[in-house]
CSV table of C-alpha atoms in Angstrom, one decimal:
chain,number,residue,atom,x,y,z
V,29,MET,CA,37.3,21.0,56.3
V,30,GLN,CA,38.3,18.9,53.5
V,31,PHE,CA,40.0,19.7,50.3
V,32,PHE,CA,41.2,17.7,47.1
V,33,GLY,CA,43.5,14.7,47.4
V,34,GLY,CA,45.7,13.6,49.7
V,35,SER,CA,43.6,12.0,52.1
V,36,ASP,CA,43.7,8.3,52.9
V,37,ILE,CA,41.4,6.1,51.4
V,38,SER,CA,39.1,4.7,54.0
V,39,PRO,CA,38.4,2.1,54.8
V,40,SER,CA,41.6,0.5,54.4
V,41,PRO,CA,41.7,-2.5,51.8
V,42,PRO,CA,39.9,-5.3,52.8
V,43,VAL,CA,42.7,-8.4,53.5
V,44,ALA,CA,43.4,-10.5,50.6
V,45,THR,CA,42.8,-13.9,51.8
V,46,GLY,CA,44.3,-15.6,48.6
V,47,SER,CA,46.4,-14.7,45.6
V,48,GLY,CA,46.1,-15.3,41.8
V,49,SER,CA,44.2,-13.6,39.3
V,50,ASN,CA,40.4,-14.0,39.8
V,51,GLY,CA,39.0,-11.0,38.1
V,52,HIS,CA,37.7,-11.3,34.8
V,53,MET,CA,36.3,-7.8,33.9
V,54,MET,CA,34.7,-4.9,35.8
V,55,TYR,CA,32.3,-2.3,34.5
V,56,VAL,CA,31.3,1.0,36.0
V,57,PHE,CA,28.2,2.7,35.0
V,58,ASN,CA,26.4,5.9,36.1
V,59,ARG,CA,22.6,6.3,36.5
V,60,ASN,CA,22.1,7.2,32.8
V,61,GLY,CA,23.5,3.9,31.5
V,62,ILE,CA,26.6,5.2,30.2
V,63,CYS,CA,29.5,3.1,30.8
V,64,LEU,CA,32.3,4.9,32.4
V,65,LEU,CA,34.7,2.4,32.6
V,66,TYR,CA,35.1,-1.0,31.4
V,67,ARG,CA,38.4,-3.0,32.4
V,68,GLU,CA,39.0,-6.5,31.2
V,69,TRP,CA,41.6,-8.8,33.0
V,70,ASN,CA,40.9,-12.2,31.6
V,71,ARG,CA,38.0,-12.6,29.3
V,72,PRO,CA,38.8,-15.5,26.4
V,73,LEU,CA,35.7,-15.2,24.7
V,74,ARG,CA,33.9,-12.1,23.5
V,75,THR,CA,30.8,-12.5,21.2
V,76,LEU,CA,29.3,-8.9,21.2
V,77,SER,CA,30.7,-5.6,20.3
V,78,SER,CA,31.7,-3.7,23.4
V,79,GLN,CA,28.8,-1.2,23.0
V,80,GLN,CA,26.1,-4.1,23.0
V,81,ASP,CA,28.1,-6.0,25.7
V,82,HIS,CA,27.7,-3.0,28.0
V,83,LYS,CA,24.1,-2.4,27.0
V,84,LEU,CA,23.3,-6.0,27.8
V,85,MET,CA,25.1,-6.0,31.0
V,86,PHE,CA,23.3,-3.1,32.5
V,87,GLY,CA,20.0,-4.1,30.8
V,88,LEU,CA,20.4,-7.3,32.8
V,89,LEU,CA,21.1,-5.3,36.0
V,90,PHE,CA,18.4,-3.3,35.6
V,91,SER,CA,15.8,-5.8,35.1
V,92,LEU,CA,17.2,-8.1,37.8
V,93,LYS,CA,16.9,-5.4,40.3
V,94,SER,CA,13.4,-4.8,39.4
V,95,PHE,CA,12.5,-8.7,39.6
V,96,THR,CA,14.4,-8.9,43.1
V,97,ALA,CA,12.1,-6.0,44.4
V,98,LYS,CA,9.0,-7.6,42.8
V,99,MET,CA,9.6,-10.9,44.4
V,100,ASP,CA,10.6,-9.6,47.8
V,101,PRO,CA,8.6,-11.4,50.4
V,102,THR,CA,8.9,-8.9,53.2
V,103,SER,CA,7.6,-6.1,51.7
V,104,VAL,CA,4.0,-5.0,51.3
V,105,ASP,CA,4.3,-2.0,49.0
V,106,LYS,CA,5.8,-3.2,45.3
V,107,GLY,CA,5.0,-1.5,42.2
V,108,ASN,CA,4.3,-3.4,38.8
V,109,LEU,CA,7.2,-5.2,37.1
V,110,GLY,CA,9.0,-2.8,34.8
V,111,VAL,CA,7.3,0.3,36.5
V,112,PRO,CA,10.2,2.7,37.3
V,113,GLN,CA,10.8,2.8,40.9
V,114,LEU,CA,11.9,5.7,43.1
V,115,PRO,CA,15.1,5.8,44.5
V,116,GLY,CA,15.4,3.7,47.9
V,117,GLN,CA,12.4,1.8,46.8
V,118,GLY,CA,12.8,-1.7,46.6
V,119,CYS,CA,15.5,-4.4,47.6
V,120,SER,CA,18.7,-5.2,45.3
V,121,PHE,CA,20.9,-8.2,45.0
V,122,HIS,CA,24.6,-8.2,45.9
V,123,SER,CA,25.7,-11.0,43.6
V,124,PHE,CA,25.1,-14.0,41.5
V,125,ARG,CA,27.0,-16.9,40.6
V,126,THR,CA,26.9,-19.6,37.8
V,127,ASN,CA,29.0,-22.6,37.4
V,128,THR,CA,31.5,-20.5,35.5
V,129,PHE,CA,31.5,-16.9,36.8
V,130,LYS,CA,30.4,-15.1,39.7
V,131,LEU,CA,29.1,-11.4,39.3
V,132,SER,CA,29.1,-8.9,42.2
V,133,PHE,CA,27.2,-5.8,42.3
V,134,MET,CA,27.1,-2.5,43.9
V,135,GLU,CA,25.1,0.6,43.7
V,136,SER,CA,25.4,3.9,45.4
V,137,PRO,CA,22.4,6.0,46.0
V,138,SER,CA,23.8,8.5,43.6
V,139,GLY,CA,23.5,5.8,40.9
V,140,ILE,CA,27.0,4.7,40.3
V,141,LYS,CA,27.1,1.0,39.8
V,142,ILE,CA,30.0,-1.0,40.1
V,143,ILE,CA,30.1,-4.6,38.6
V,144,LEU,CA,33.2,-7.3,39.4
V,145,VAL,CA,33.0,-10.6,37.2
V,146,THR,CA,35.4,-13.0,38.8
V,147,ASN,CA,35.9,-16.8,39.2
V,148,PRO,CA,33.0,-18.4,40.9
V,149,LYS,CA,34.9,-19.4,43.9
V,150,THR,CA,35.3,-15.8,44.9
V,151,GLY,CA,33.9,-15.0,48.6
V,152,ASP,CA,31.6,-12.0,49.5
V,153,LEU,CA,33.0,-8.8,47.7
V,154,ARG,CA,30.9,-6.3,49.1
V,155,GLU,CA,33.8,-4.6,51.1
V,156,SER,CA,35.8,-5.0,48.0
V,157,LEU,CA,33.2,-3.1,45.9
V,158,LYS,CA,32.8,-0.3,48.8
V,159,TYR,CA,36.7,0.0,48.3
V,160,ILE,CA,36.6,0.6,44.7
V,161,TYR,CA,34.1,3.1,45.1
V,162,ASN,CA,36.6,4.6,47.7
V,163,LEU,CA,39.1,4.7,44.6
V,164,TYR,CA,36.6,6.1,42.2
V,165,VAL,CA,35.9,9.1,44.8
V,166,GLU,CA,39.7,9.7,45.3
V,167,TYR,CA,41.0,9.3,41.6
V,168,VAL,CA,38.2,10.0,39.1
V,169,VAL,CA,35.4,12.4,41.4
V,170,LYS,CA,38.5,14.7,43.1
V,171,ASN,CA,40.3,14.9,39.7
V,172,PRO,CA,39.5,18.3,38.6
V,173,LEU,CA,40.4,17.2,34.9
V,174,TYR,CA,37.5,14.8,34.8
V,175,SER,CA,34.0,16.1,33.8
V,176,PRO,CA,31.3,14.1,35.6
V,177,GLY,CA,29.5,11.7,33.3
V,178,THR,CA,32.1,11.0,30.9
V,179,PRO,CA,34.2,7.7,30.4
V,180,ILE,CA,36.9,7.8,32.9
V,181,LYS,CA,40.4,8.4,31.4
V,182,CYS,CA,42.7,8.1,34.7
V,183,GLU,CA,45.6,6.1,34.6
V,184,LEU,CA,46.2,6.4,38.4
V,185,PHE,CA,42.7,4.7,38.9
V,186,ASN,CA,43.2,2.0,36.4
V,187,THR,CA,46.7,1.0,37.8
V,188,SER,CA,45.3,1.0,41.3
V,189,LEU,CA,42.3,-1.0,40.3
V,190,ASP,CA,44.4,-3.5,38.4
V,191,GLN,CA,46.6,-3.8,41.6
V,192,TYR,CA,43.7,-4.4,43.8
V,193,VAL,CA,41.7,-6.8,41.9
V,194,LYS,CA,45.0,-8.7,41.1
V,195,ASN,CA,45.2,-9.6,44.7
V,196,LEU,CA,41.6,-10.4,45.5
V,197,ALA,CA,40.7,-13.7,46.9
P,25,MET,CA,29.0,-10.0,57.0
P,26,ALA,CA,26.9,-7.2,58.2
P,27,PRO,CA,26.8,-3.9,56.4
P,28,LEU,CA,28.8,-1.2,58.1
P,29,ALA,CA,26.7,0.9,60.2
P,30,PRO,CA,26.7,4.7,59.0
P,31,ARG,CA,29.1,6.7,60.6
P,32,THR,CA,28.1,9.9,62.2
P,33,GLY,CA,29.2,13.2,61.3
P,34,ASP,CA,31.7,13.7,64.2
P,35,ALA,CA,33.4,10.4,63.2
P,36,VAL,CA,33.9,11.2,59.7
P,37,PHE,CA,34.9,14.8,60.4
P,38,ALA,CA,37.7,13.1,62.8
P,39,ASN,CA,39.0,11.2,59.7
P,40,VAL,CA,39.1,13.4,56.8
P,41,GLU,CA,42.0,15.6,56.1
P,42,ARG,CA,41.3,19.2,57.1
P,43,VAL,CA,42.3,22.5,56.0
P,44,ASN,CA,43.1,25.6,58.5
P,45,ALA,CA,39.8,27.4,58.8
P,46,GLU,CA,40.9,30.7,58.3
P,47,LEU,CA,42.8,29.8,55.0
P,48,PHE,CA,39.5,28.4,54.0
P,49,THR,CA,37.0,31.4,55.0
P,50,LEU,CA,40.0,33.9,53.2
P,51,THR,CA,40.2,31.7,50.3
P,52,TYR,CA,36.5,31.8,50.0
P,53,GLY,CA,36.1,35.6,50.8
P,54,ALA,CA,38.9,36.2,47.8
P,55,ILE,CA,36.8,34.2,45.5
P,56,VAL,CA,33.7,36.2,46.2
P,57,ARG,CA,35.6,39.5,46.1
P,58,GLN,CA,36.8,38.6,42.6
P,59,LEU,CA,33.6,37.6,41.3
P,60,LEU,CA,32.0,41.0,42.6
P,61,THR,CA,35.1,42.5,40.4
P,62,ASP,CA,34.5,40.5,37.4
P,63,LEU,CA,30.8,40.2,37.2
P,64,GLU,CA,30.0,43.7,38.8
P,65,GLU,CA,26.1,42.9,39.2
P,66,VAL,CA,25.4,41.5,42.6
P,67,GLU,CA,23.0,39.4,41.2
P,68,GLU,CA,25.2,37.9,38.3
P,69,VAL,CA,27.3,36.8,41.6
P,70,ASN,CA,24.6,35.1,43.4
P,71,LYS,CA,24.0,33.1,40.3
P,72,GLN,CA,27.6,32.5,39.7
P,73,LEU,CA,28.1,31.1,43.5
P,74,ASP,CA,25.1,28.9,43.0
P,75,GLN,CA,26.4,27.2,40.0
P,76,MET,CA,29.7,26.9,41.3
P,77,GLY,CA,28.2,25.4,44.5
P,78,TYR,CA,26.1,22.8,42.2
P,79,ASN,CA,29.1,21.9,40.3
P,80,ILE,CA,30.7,21.0,43.6
P,81,GLY,CA,27.4,19.1,45.1
P,82,ILE,CA,27.3,16.8,41.8
P,83,ARG,CA,31.0,15.4,42.9
P,84,LEU,CA,30.7,15.9,46.8
P,85,ILE,CA,27.8,13.6,47.0
P,86,ASP,CA,29.9,10.5,46.0
P,87,GLU,CA,32.6,11.6,48.5
P,88,PHE,CA,29.9,11.7,51.1
P,89,LEU,CA,28.5,8.3,50.3
P,90,ALA,CA,31.6,6.6,50.2
P,91,LYS,CA,33.0,8.0,53.4
P,92,SER,CA,29.9,8.0,55.6
P,93,ASN,CA,28.4,4.7,54.5
P,94,VAL,CA,25.0,6.2,54.6
P,95,SER,CA,22.7,4.2,52.6
P,96,ARG,CA,19.2,5.3,51.0
P,97,CYS,CA,17.2,7.6,53.0
P,98,VAL,CA,13.6,6.5,53.6
P,99,ASP,CA,12.1,10.2,53.0
P,100,PHE,CA,13.1,13.8,52.7
P,101,LYS,CA,12.9,14.0,56.5
P,102,GLU,CA,15.7,11.4,56.8
P,103,THR,CA,17.5,13.3,54.2
P,104,ALA,CA,17.2,16.7,55.8
P,105,ASP,CA,18.5,15.2,59.1
P,106,VAL,CA,21.5,13.6,57.1
P,107,ILE,CA,22.5,16.6,55.3
P,108,ALA,CA,22.0,18.7,58.9
P,109,LYS,CA,24.0,16.2,61.2
P,110,VAL,CA,26.5,14.2,59.1
P,111,GLY,CA,26.8,16.4,55.4
P,112,LEU,CA,27.4,19.7,57.2
P,113,LYS,CA,29.6,18.3,59.6
P,114,MET,CA,31.6,16.3,57.5
P,115,PHE,CA,32.3,19.0,55.3
P,116,LEU,CA,32.2,22.3,57.1
P,117,GLY,CA,32.6,21.1,60.8
P,118,VAL,CA,29.2,22.7,61.9
P,119,THR,CA,26.1,21.3,62.3
P,120,ALA,CA,22.4,22.5,61.5
P,121,SER,CA,19.0,21.9,63.3
P,122,VAL,CA,16.2,21.1,60.9
P,123,THR,CA,12.8,23.0,61.6
P,124,ASN,CA,9.6,24.4,60.3
P,125,TRP,CA,8.5,21.4,58.5
P,126,ASP,CA,5.3,22.1,56.1
P,127,VAL,CA,2.4,19.5,56.5
P,128,ASP,CA,3.3,17.6,53.6
P,129,GLY,CA,6.9,17.1,54.6
P,130,THR,CA,8.5,18.6,51.5
P,131,SER,CA,10.2,21.5,52.8
P,132,CYS,CA,12.0,22.5,55.8
P,133,SER,CA,14.5,25.0,57.0
P,134,LEU,CA,17.9,24.2,58.0
P,135,VAL,CA,19.1,26.6,60.6
P,136,LEU,CA,23.0,27.1,61.1
P,137,GLU,CA,24.3,28.9,64.4
P,138,ASP,CA,27.7,29.0,63.5
P,139,ASN,CA,29.1,29.4,59.5
P,140,PRO,CA,32.7,29.2,59.0
P,141,LEU,CA,32.3,31.1,55.6
P,142,VAL,CA,31.5,34.4,57.1
P,143,ASP,CA,34.0,35.0,59.8
P,144,PHE,CA,35.6,38.4,59.3
P,145,VAL,CA,32.7,39.4,56.8
P,146,GLU,CA,30.9,42.4,56.5
P,147,LEU,CA,28.8,43.4,53.5
P,148,PRO,CA,29.3,47.0,52.5
P,149,ASP,CA,26.5,49.0,51.1
P,150,THR,CA,26.9,48.2,47.6
P,151,CYS,CA,26.7,44.6,48.2
P,152,GLN,CA,23.2,44.4,50.0
P,153,GLY,CA,21.7,42.2,47.6
P,154,LEU,CA,24.4,39.6,48.0
P,155,TYR,CA,23.9,36.1,49.2
P,156,TYR,CA,27.4,35.7,50.3
P,157,CYS,CA,27.2,32.1,51.1
P,158,ASN,CA,25.2,31.2,48.0
P,159,ILE,CA,27.6,28.4,47.1
P,160,LEU,CA,26.2,26.4,50.2
P,161,SER,CA,22.8,26.2,48.8
P,162,GLY,CA,24.2,25.2,45.4
P,163,VAL,CA,26.2,22.3,46.9
P,164,ILE,CA,23.0,21.3,48.5
P,165,ARG,CA,20.9,21.5,45.5
P,166,GLY,CA,23.8,19.5,43.4
P,167,ALA,CA,23.9,16.8,45.9
P,168,LEU,CA,20.4,16.1,46.3
P,169,GLU,CA,20.1,16.1,42.4
P,170,MET,CA,22.6,13.4,42.2
P,171,VAL,CA,20.3,11.4,44.5
P,172,SER,CA,17.4,11.8,42.5
P,173,MET,CA,15.6,14.7,44.4
P,174,LYS,CA,15.1,18.1,42.4
P,175,THR,CA,15.1,20.7,45.0
P,176,GLU,CA,15.3,24.3,45.5
P,177,VAL,CA,17.2,25.8,48.1
P,178,THR,CA,16.8,29.5,49.3
P,179,TRP,CA,18.1,31.9,51.9
P,180,VAL,CA,15.7,32.9,54.3
P,181,ARG,CA,17.8,34.7,57.2
P,182,ASP,CA,21.3,35.6,56.9
P,183,MET,CA,23.1,37.3,59.7
P,184,LEU,CA,25.4,39.4,57.1
P,185,ARG,CA,21.8,41.0,56.5
P,186,GLY,CA,21.0,41.4,60.1
P,187,ASP,CA,19.2,38.5,61.0
P,188,ASP,CA,19.9,36.4,64.1
P,189,ALA,CA,20.8,33.1,62.5
P,190,TYR,CA,21.4,31.5,58.9
P,191,GLU,CA,18.5,29.6,57.8
P,192,LEU,CA,18.1,27.9,54.4
P,193,ARG,CA,14.9,26.6,52.9
P,194,LEU,CA,14.7,23.1,51.4
P,195,LYS,CA,12.1,22.7,49.0
P,196,LEU,CA,11.6,19.2,47.5
P,197,LEU,CA,10.0,19.6,44.2
P,198,LYS,CA,10.3,16.3,42.7
P,199,GLN,CA,11.6,12.7,43.1
P,200,VAL,CA,12.7,11.4,39.9
P,201,PRO,CA,12.3,7.7,39.6
P,202,GLU,CA,14.9,5.4,38.0
P,203,GLU,CA,14.2,4.8,34.2
P,204,TYR,CA,15.6,2.6,31.8
P,205,PRO,CA,18.0,4.8,30.0
P,206,TYR,CA,18.0,3.1,26.6
P,207,LYS,CA,15.7,3.4,23.7
P,208,ASP,CA,13.9,0.2,22.8
P,209,ASP,CA,14.4,0.3,18.7
P,210,GLU,CA,17.7,-1.1,19.0
């Protein structure tokens, strides 16, 4: 039987294979497009208001997911582009890379989306995002003072996140 | 890198921190007892337990997903199996069997042989209408709602009311498609 807090976060953090601060920023969205958390470590250039920025990011992911499902060569059953999909339908992407950054993306079946923007040389971060999801569960979901669906204001979560992202390869 | 395989209920159960079963049972009993005193009406207590379960469910789902590595279920059948074999095992330490599917595959029964909530419990005559374990149905309803399934969860059989097992009826009302949450006017 399981009660609040105290349990170890499993799996244990993936081993960092390099050092240096590669993380630029991170977003956590819920299924309603509400930005639960925005964390910034290294972002010299900002052109939009934070609200527009969050919205643009969410829209990008939403459309990209819809595109990947549409382009999927292995599945027969695809809806029309832009038509809402049932949960579990369609494939999704893990990351994309440009010449200046890499964006890694994870979505849980409960609709929590975690986005990490890093240096383009960063390796596969799927395990790291899973670990961050575990941090979210331990420090946010299990926090009785946190009401679901509201922006996260949890010092402990932020510090462990900063710590973890700093050591990412 | 291959994605991690989903873990079995036993594997997760072995890894999470547990609390003494009697403490758990008695604490739950104390909550129900207090609700009966506060709310007086048995019907109100049923409602309140369901609501408490729902509030637990909408949080618990993330812990479940994070620890079990279960990915999206293909259909409701798989969902019911996962609840019965992994979910209940992980949080309650018991498993259920899934039976009585209807033809559409949208409703089924979870039959629990063993239920840790009800050790030491007897319903007095004044509380015959009480669904003592109503918190469980709320938890399942809340958790499923977070993975886009609107469901109705009701008790069909209850050993405290003289039946031979605990049976929960799960009915899938609708699956909510994922929609773009913002309006176009900006």
